[in-house]
Amino acid sequence: SLLFSPDVQNKITEVAPINARMFRAWLEAKPQPINIMQVCMPTADTHEEEVRGHYRRLTEEVEKTPGKERIIIMGDFNAKIGNNTEHPACGKHGLGEQNERGEMLLDWMRDNNLIAVNTCFRHRNKQKYTWISPGGEHRNMIDYVITRKRNINDCHDSRALVSADCATDHQMVWAKIKG
């Protein structure tokens, strides 16, 4: 889901579903409008072809967005991109090891000229992990805020909010974006 500050709420011009796992919101902003897509990708036990189908659908949404408008894609990608500083879609501050779904996400971002914003800012590890396993044994970054690489300078910060109690095994991910 999305949570906006009160001053941003009145700038929302439209909200529409994409499919059962994605929706889109449009915001009036300066210097350009912002298209926000919220996603919840299938879990690791889902067949790869189904996951690829969701990435194809998301690619269609990215491609139909006018180039002058900004894109923010955010949510639970169920993918660990790790601390992959060599990949063009990952910043220098990822977390942990990459898995197969993480490789799929990185390649999808690269192919669409996107970058994971919450890997671009230095924070303590507890402000990087976005998911905690039952019992707290494992902590991973699987939720991301993603934007076009050319718009990364509009993003001033992004991290997991450790203190936000959302009654879930995920940490809320926050981003400060110009506009």
PDB file of C-alpha atoms in Angstrom:
ATOM      1  CA  SER A   1       0.000   0.000   0.000  1.00  0.00           C
ATOM      2  CA  LEU A   2       0.980   3.648  -0.229  1.00  0.00           C
ATOM      3  CA  LEU A   3       1.147   6.224   2.523  1.00  0.00           C
ATOM      4  CA  PHE A   4       1.423   9.906   1.625  1.00  0.00           C
ATOM      5  CA  SER A   5       1.949  12.980   3.774  1.00  0.00           C
ATOM      6  CA  PRO A   6      -1.175  15.186   4.005  1.00  0.00           C
ATOM      7  CA  ASP A   7       0.253  17.838   1.652  1.00  0.00           C
ATOM      8  CA  VAL A   8       0.827  15.186  -1.038  1.00  0.00           C
ATOM      9  CA  GLN A   9      -2.583  13.517  -0.687  1.00  0.00           C
ATOM     10  CA  ASN A  10      -4.393  16.391  -2.416  1.00  0.00           C
ATOM     11  CA  LYS A  11      -1.995  16.121  -5.399  1.00  0.00           C
ATOM     12  CA  ILE A  12      -3.168  12.608  -6.293  1.00  0.00           C
ATOM     13  CA  THR A  13      -5.055  12.884  -9.576  1.00  0.00           C
ATOM     14  CA  GLU A  14      -5.961   9.234 -10.154  1.00  0.00           C
ATOM     15  CA  VAL A  15      -5.531   5.726  -8.752  1.00  0.00           C
ATOM     16  CA  ALA A  16      -6.138   2.655 -10.936  1.00  0.00           C
ATOM     17  CA  PRO A  17      -5.496  -1.092 -10.698  1.00  0.00           C
ATOM     18  CA  ILE A  18      -3.053  -2.702 -13.124  1.00  0.00           C
ATOM     19  CA  ASN A  19      -3.815  -6.263 -12.017  1.00  0.00           C
ATOM     20  CA  ALA A  20      -4.327  -8.160  -8.751  1.00  0.00           C
ATOM     21  CA  ARG A  21      -0.684  -7.542  -7.724  1.00  0.00           C
ATOM     22  CA  MET A  22      -0.170  -3.968  -8.945  1.00  0.00           C
ATOM     23  CA  PHE A  23      -1.815  -0.562  -8.961  1.00  0.00           C
ATOM     24  CA  ARG A  24      -0.859   2.871 -10.167  1.00  0.00           C
ATOM     25  CA  ALA A  25      -1.281   6.402  -8.786  1.00  0.00           C
ATOM     26  CA  TRP A  26      -0.641   9.700 -10.572  1.00  0.00           C
ATOM     27  CA  LEU A  27       0.626  12.763  -8.717  1.00  0.00           C
ATOM     28  CA  GLU A  28       0.805  16.351  -9.858  1.00  0.00           C
ATOM     29  CA  ALA A  29       4.343  17.480  -9.030  1.00  0.00           C
ATOM     30  CA  LYS A  30       7.038  19.844 -10.190  1.00  0.00           C
ATOM     31  CA  PRO A  31       9.097  19.760 -12.298  1.00  0.00           C
ATOM     32  CA  GLN A  32       7.220  16.763 -13.802  1.00  0.00           C
ATOM     33  CA  PRO A  33       4.269  14.583 -12.744  1.00  0.00           C
ATOM     34  CA  ILE A  34       5.092  11.384 -10.870  1.00  0.00           C
ATOM     35  CA  ASN A  35       3.663   7.981 -11.801  1.00  0.00           C
ATOM     36  CA  ILE A  36       3.769   5.641  -8.816  1.00  0.00           C
ATOM     37  CA  MET A  37       3.347   1.913  -9.296  1.00  0.00           C
ATOM     38  CA  GLN A  38       2.867  -0.273  -6.236  1.00  0.00           C
ATOM     39  CA  VAL A  39       3.715  -3.963  -6.699  1.00  0.00           C
ATOM     40  CA  CYS A  40       3.623  -7.191  -4.730  1.00  0.00           C
ATOM     41  CA  MET A  41       5.512  -9.869  -6.660  1.00  0.00           C
ATOM     42  CA  PRO A  42       4.776 -13.567  -6.058  1.00  0.00           C
ATOM     43  CA  THR A  43       6.765 -15.443  -3.415  1.00  0.00           C
ATOM     44  CA  ALA A  44       9.734 -17.735  -4.058  1.00  0.00           C
ATOM     45  CA  ASP A  45       7.581 -20.863  -4.442  1.00  0.00           C
ATOM     46  CA  THR A  46       5.837 -19.424  -7.540  1.00  0.00           C
ATOM     47  CA  HIS A  47       6.903 -20.708 -10.978  1.00  0.00           C
ATOM     48  CA  GLU A  48       9.429 -18.486 -12.701  1.00  0.00           C
ATOM     49  CA  GLU A  49       7.241 -18.010 -15.792  1.00  0.00           C
ATOM     50  CA  GLU A  50       4.467 -16.466 -13.701  1.00  0.00           C
ATOM     51  CA  VAL A  51       6.951 -14.016 -12.165  1.00  0.00           C
ATOM     52  CA  ARG A  52       8.306 -13.164 -15.629  1.00  0.00           C
ATOM     53  CA  GLY A  53       4.720 -12.467 -16.724  1.00  0.00           C
ATOM     54  CA  HIS A  54       4.402  -9.870 -13.957  1.00  0.00           C
ATOM     55  CA  TYR A  55       7.672  -8.255 -15.060  1.00  0.00           C
ATOM     56  CA  ARG A  56       6.383  -8.154 -18.657  1.00  0.00           C
ATOM     57  CA  ARG A  57       3.209  -6.423 -17.462  1.00  0.00           C
ATOM     58  CA  LEU A  58       5.246  -3.947 -15.433  1.00  0.00           C
ATOM     59  CA  THR A  59       7.442  -3.277 -18.488  1.00  0.00           C
ATOM     60  CA  GLU A  60       4.303  -2.395 -20.480  1.00  0.00           C
ATOM     61  CA  GLU A  61       3.381   0.150 -17.794  1.00  0.00           C
ATOM     62  CA  VAL A  62       6.893   1.664 -17.819  1.00  0.00           C
ATOM     63  CA  GLU A  63       6.921   1.875 -21.617  1.00  0.00           C
ATOM     64  CA  LYS A  64       3.539   3.593 -21.835  1.00  0.00           C
ATOM     65  CA  THR A  65       4.593   6.287 -19.343  1.00  0.00           C
ATOM     66  CA  PRO A  66       5.615   9.467 -21.201  1.00  0.00           C
ATOM     67  CA  GLY A  67       9.378   9.986 -21.042  1.00  0.00           C
ATOM     68  CA  LYS A  68       9.031  13.432 -19.493  1.00  0.00           C
ATOM     69  CA  GLU A  69       7.139  12.023 -16.505  1.00  0.00           C
ATOM     70  CA  ARG A  70       8.877  10.488 -13.512  1.00  0.00           C
ATOM     71  CA  ILE A  71       8.295   6.889 -12.425  1.00  0.00           C
ATOM     72  CA  ILE A  72       8.476   5.422  -8.943  1.00  0.00           C
ATOM     73  CA  ILE A  73       7.931   1.658  -8.725  1.00  0.00           C
ATOM     74  CA  MET A  74       7.793   0.384  -5.195  1.00  0.00           C
ATOM     75  CA  GLY A  75       6.804  -2.598  -3.159  1.00  0.00           C
ATOM     76  CA  ASP A  76       7.587  -6.178  -2.249  1.00  0.00           C
ATOM     77  CA  PHE A  77       9.600  -7.744  -5.067  1.00  0.00           C
ATOM     78  CA  ASN A  78      10.435 -10.928  -3.088  1.00  0.00           C
ATOM     79  CA  ALA A  79      13.944 -10.641  -4.537  1.00  0.00           C
ATOM     80  CA  LYS A  80      17.351 -10.145  -2.937  1.00  0.00           C
ATOM     81  CA  ILE A  81      19.574  -8.036  -5.205  1.00  0.00           C
ATOM     82  CA  GLY A  82      22.290  -8.048  -2.547  1.00  0.00           C
ATOM     83  CA  ASN A  83      25.222  -5.707  -2.217  1.00  0.00           C
ATOM     84  CA  ASN A  84      25.896  -5.841  -5.955  1.00  0.00           C
ATOM     85  CA  THR A  85      27.965  -2.667  -6.481  1.00  0.00           C
ATOM     86  CA  GLU A  86      29.009  -3.678 -10.009  1.00  0.00           C
ATOM     87  CA  HIS A  87      25.492  -3.897 -11.460  1.00  0.00           C
ATOM     88  CA  PRO A  88      24.217  -0.659 -13.081  1.00  0.00           C
ATOM     89  CA  ALA A  89      20.767  -1.025 -11.459  1.00  0.00           C
ATOM     90  CA  CYS A  90      22.103  -1.317  -7.896  1.00  0.00           C
ATOM     91  CA  GLY A  91      23.632   1.475  -5.822  1.00  0.00           C
ATOM     92  CA  LYS A  92      26.669   1.047  -3.585  1.00  0.00           C
ATOM     93  CA  HIS A  93      24.668   0.309  -0.422  1.00  0.00           C
ATOM     94  CA  GLY A  94      22.688  -2.886  -0.959  1.00  0.00           C
ATOM     95  CA  LEU A  95      22.448  -5.623   1.647  1.00  0.00           C
ATOM     96  CA  GLY A  96      23.514  -9.255   1.761  1.00  0.00           C
ATOM     97  CA  GLU A  97      23.669 -11.817  -1.014  1.00  0.00           C
ATOM     98  CA  GLN A  98      21.810 -11.943  -4.312  1.00  0.00           C
ATOM     99  CA  ASN A  99      19.347 -14.735  -5.165  1.00  0.00           C
ATOM    100  CA  GLU A 100      17.856 -15.853  -8.531  1.00  0.00           C
ATOM    101  CA  ARG A 101      14.859 -13.539  -8.204  1.00  0.00           C
ATOM    102  CA  GLY A 102      17.290 -10.741  -7.354  1.00  0.00           C
ATOM    103  CA  GLU A 103      19.188 -11.393 -10.575  1.00  0.00           C
ATOM    104  CA  MET A 104      15.873 -11.313 -12.465  1.00  0.00           C
ATOM    105  CA  LEU A 105      14.966  -7.966 -10.851  1.00  0.00           C
ATOM    106  CA  LEU A 106      18.401  -6.452 -11.529  1.00  0.00           C
ATOM    107  CA  ASP A 107      18.288  -7.501 -15.180  1.00  0.00           C
ATOM    108  CA  TRP A 108      14.729  -6.146 -15.536  1.00  0.00           C
ATOM    109  CA  MET A 109      15.821  -2.807 -14.047  1.00  0.00           C
ATOM    110  CA  ARG A 110      18.889  -2.668 -16.301  1.00  0.00           C
ATOM    111  CA  ASP A 111      16.786  -3.407 -19.396  1.00  0.00           C
ATOM    112  CA  ASN A 112      14.394  -0.562 -18.454  1.00  0.00           C
ATOM    113  CA  ASN A 113      17.077   1.951 -17.346  1.00  0.00           C
ATOM    114  CA  LEU A 114      15.933   1.833 -13.720  1.00  0.00           C
ATOM    115  CA  ILE A 115      17.768   1.802 -10.390  1.00  0.00           C
ATOM    116  CA  ALA A 116      16.879   0.652  -6.855  1.00  0.00           C
ATOM    117  CA  VAL A 117      16.804   3.919  -4.885  1.00  0.00           C
ATOM    118  CA  ASN A 118      17.112   2.337  -1.438  1.00  0.00           C
ATOM    119  CA  THR A 119      20.500   0.879  -2.436  1.00  0.00           C
ATOM    120  CA  CYS A 120      21.887   4.343  -3.232  1.00  0.00           C
ATOM    121  CA  PHE A 121      22.104   5.809   0.276  1.00  0.00           C
ATOM    122  CA  ARG A 122      24.374   4.838   3.155  1.00  0.00           C
ATOM    123  CA  HIS A 123      22.467   3.666   6.220  1.00  0.00           C
ATOM    124  CA  ARG A 124      23.003   1.242   9.067  1.00  0.00           C
ATOM    125  CA  ASN A 125      22.042  -2.342   8.190  1.00  0.00           C
ATOM    126  CA  LYS A 126      18.948  -2.155  10.412  1.00  0.00           C
ATOM    127  CA  GLN A 127      17.713   0.676   8.136  1.00  0.00           C
ATOM    128  CA  LYS A 128      18.365  -1.429   5.021  1.00  0.00           C
ATOM    129  CA  TYR A 129      16.584  -4.712   5.691  1.00  0.00           C
ATOM    130  CA  THR A 130      12.915  -4.665   4.784  1.00  0.00           C
ATOM    131  CA  TRP A 131      11.828  -8.169   5.814  1.00  0.00           C
ATOM    132  CA  ILE A 132      12.356 -10.213   8.987  1.00  0.00           C
ATOM    133  CA  SER A 133      11.762 -13.981   9.061  1.00  0.00           C
ATOM    134  CA  PRO A 134       9.531 -15.508  11.735  1.00  0.00           C
ATOM    135  CA  GLY A 135      11.685 -15.717  14.853  1.00  0.00           C
ATOM    136  CA  GLY A 136      13.948 -12.925  13.565  1.00  0.00           C
ATOM    137  CA  GLU A 137      16.736 -15.234  12.358  1.00  0.00           C
ATOM    138  CA  HIS A 138      16.943 -13.794   8.813  1.00  0.00           C
ATOM    139  CA  ARG A 139      16.799 -10.161   7.733  1.00  0.00           C
ATOM    140  CA  ASN A 140      16.769  -9.270   4.036  1.00  0.00           C
ATOM    141  CA  MET A 141      16.172  -6.387   1.678  1.00  0.00           C
ATOM    142  CA  ILE A 142      13.329  -7.526  -0.611  1.00  0.00           C
ATOM    143  CA  ASP A 143      11.214  -4.349  -0.827  1.00  0.00           C
ATOM    144  CA  TYR A 144      12.456  -1.577  -3.101  1.00  0.00           C
ATOM    145  CA  VAL A 145      11.803   1.925  -4.330  1.00  0.00           C
ATOM    146  CA  ILE A 146      12.811   2.040  -8.012  1.00  0.00           C
ATOM    147  CA  THR A 147      13.087   4.984 -10.413  1.00  0.00           C
ATOM    148  CA  ARG A 148      14.485   5.860 -13.814  1.00  0.00           C
ATOM    149  CA  LYS A 149      18.247   6.257 -13.609  1.00  0.00           C
ATOM    150  CA  ARG A 150      18.018   9.748 -15.097  1.00  0.00           C
ATOM    151  CA  ASN A 151      15.762  10.801 -12.186  1.00  0.00           C
ATOM    152  CA  ILE A 152      17.945   9.495  -9.354  1.00  0.00           C
ATOM    153  CA  ASN A 153      19.001  13.052  -8.432  1.00  0.00           C
ATOM    154  CA  ASP A 154      15.352  13.802  -7.561  1.00  0.00           C
ATOM    155  CA  CYS A 155      15.618  11.191  -4.796  1.00  0.00           C
ATOM    156  CA  HIS A 156      17.159  12.588  -1.622  1.00  0.00           C
ATOM    157  CA  ASP A 157      16.971   9.525   0.637  1.00  0.00           C
ATOM    158  CA  SER A 158      15.357   6.110   1.058  1.00  0.00           C
ATOM    159  CA  ARG A 159      15.479   3.568   3.876  1.00  0.00           C
ATOM    160  CA  ALA A 160      13.488   1.133   5.947  1.00  0.00           C
ATOM    161  CA  LEU A 161      11.685   2.689   8.898  1.00  0.00           C
ATOM    162  CA  VAL A 162      12.590   0.486  11.833  1.00  0.00           C
ATOM    163  CA  SER A 163      10.257   2.277  14.234  1.00  0.00           C
ATOM    164  CA  ALA A 164       7.129   1.985  12.069  1.00  0.00           C
ATOM    165  CA  ASP A 165       4.970  -0.765  13.564  1.00  0.00           C
ATOM    166  CA  CYS A 166       2.828  -2.038  10.687  1.00  0.00           C
ATOM    167  CA  ALA A 167       1.883  -5.439  12.158  1.00  0.00           C
ATOM    168  CA  THR A 168       3.722  -7.279   9.376  1.00  0.00           C
ATOM    169  CA  ASP A 169       7.037  -9.054   8.814  1.00  0.00           C
ATOM    170  CA  HIS A 170       8.021  -6.224   6.437  1.00  0.00           C
ATOM    171  CA  GLN A 171       9.521  -2.872   7.385  1.00  0.00           C
ATOM    172  CA  MET A 172       7.942   0.217   5.846  1.00  0.00           C
ATOM    173  CA  VAL A 173      10.229   1.694   3.156  1.00  0.00           C
ATOM    174  CA  TRP A 174      10.408   5.476   3.024  1.00  0.00           C
ATOM    175  CA  ALA A 175      11.697   7.738   0.260  1.00  0.00           C
ATOM    176  CA  LYS A 176      12.150  11.492   0.065  1.00  0.00           C
ATOM    177  CA  ILE A 177      11.586  12.636  -3.513  1.00  0.00           C
ATOM    178  CA  LYS A 178      11.733  16.122  -4.999  1.00  0.00           C
ATOM    179  CA  GLY A 179       8.417  17.469  -6.172  1.00  0.00           C
TER     180      GLY A 179
END
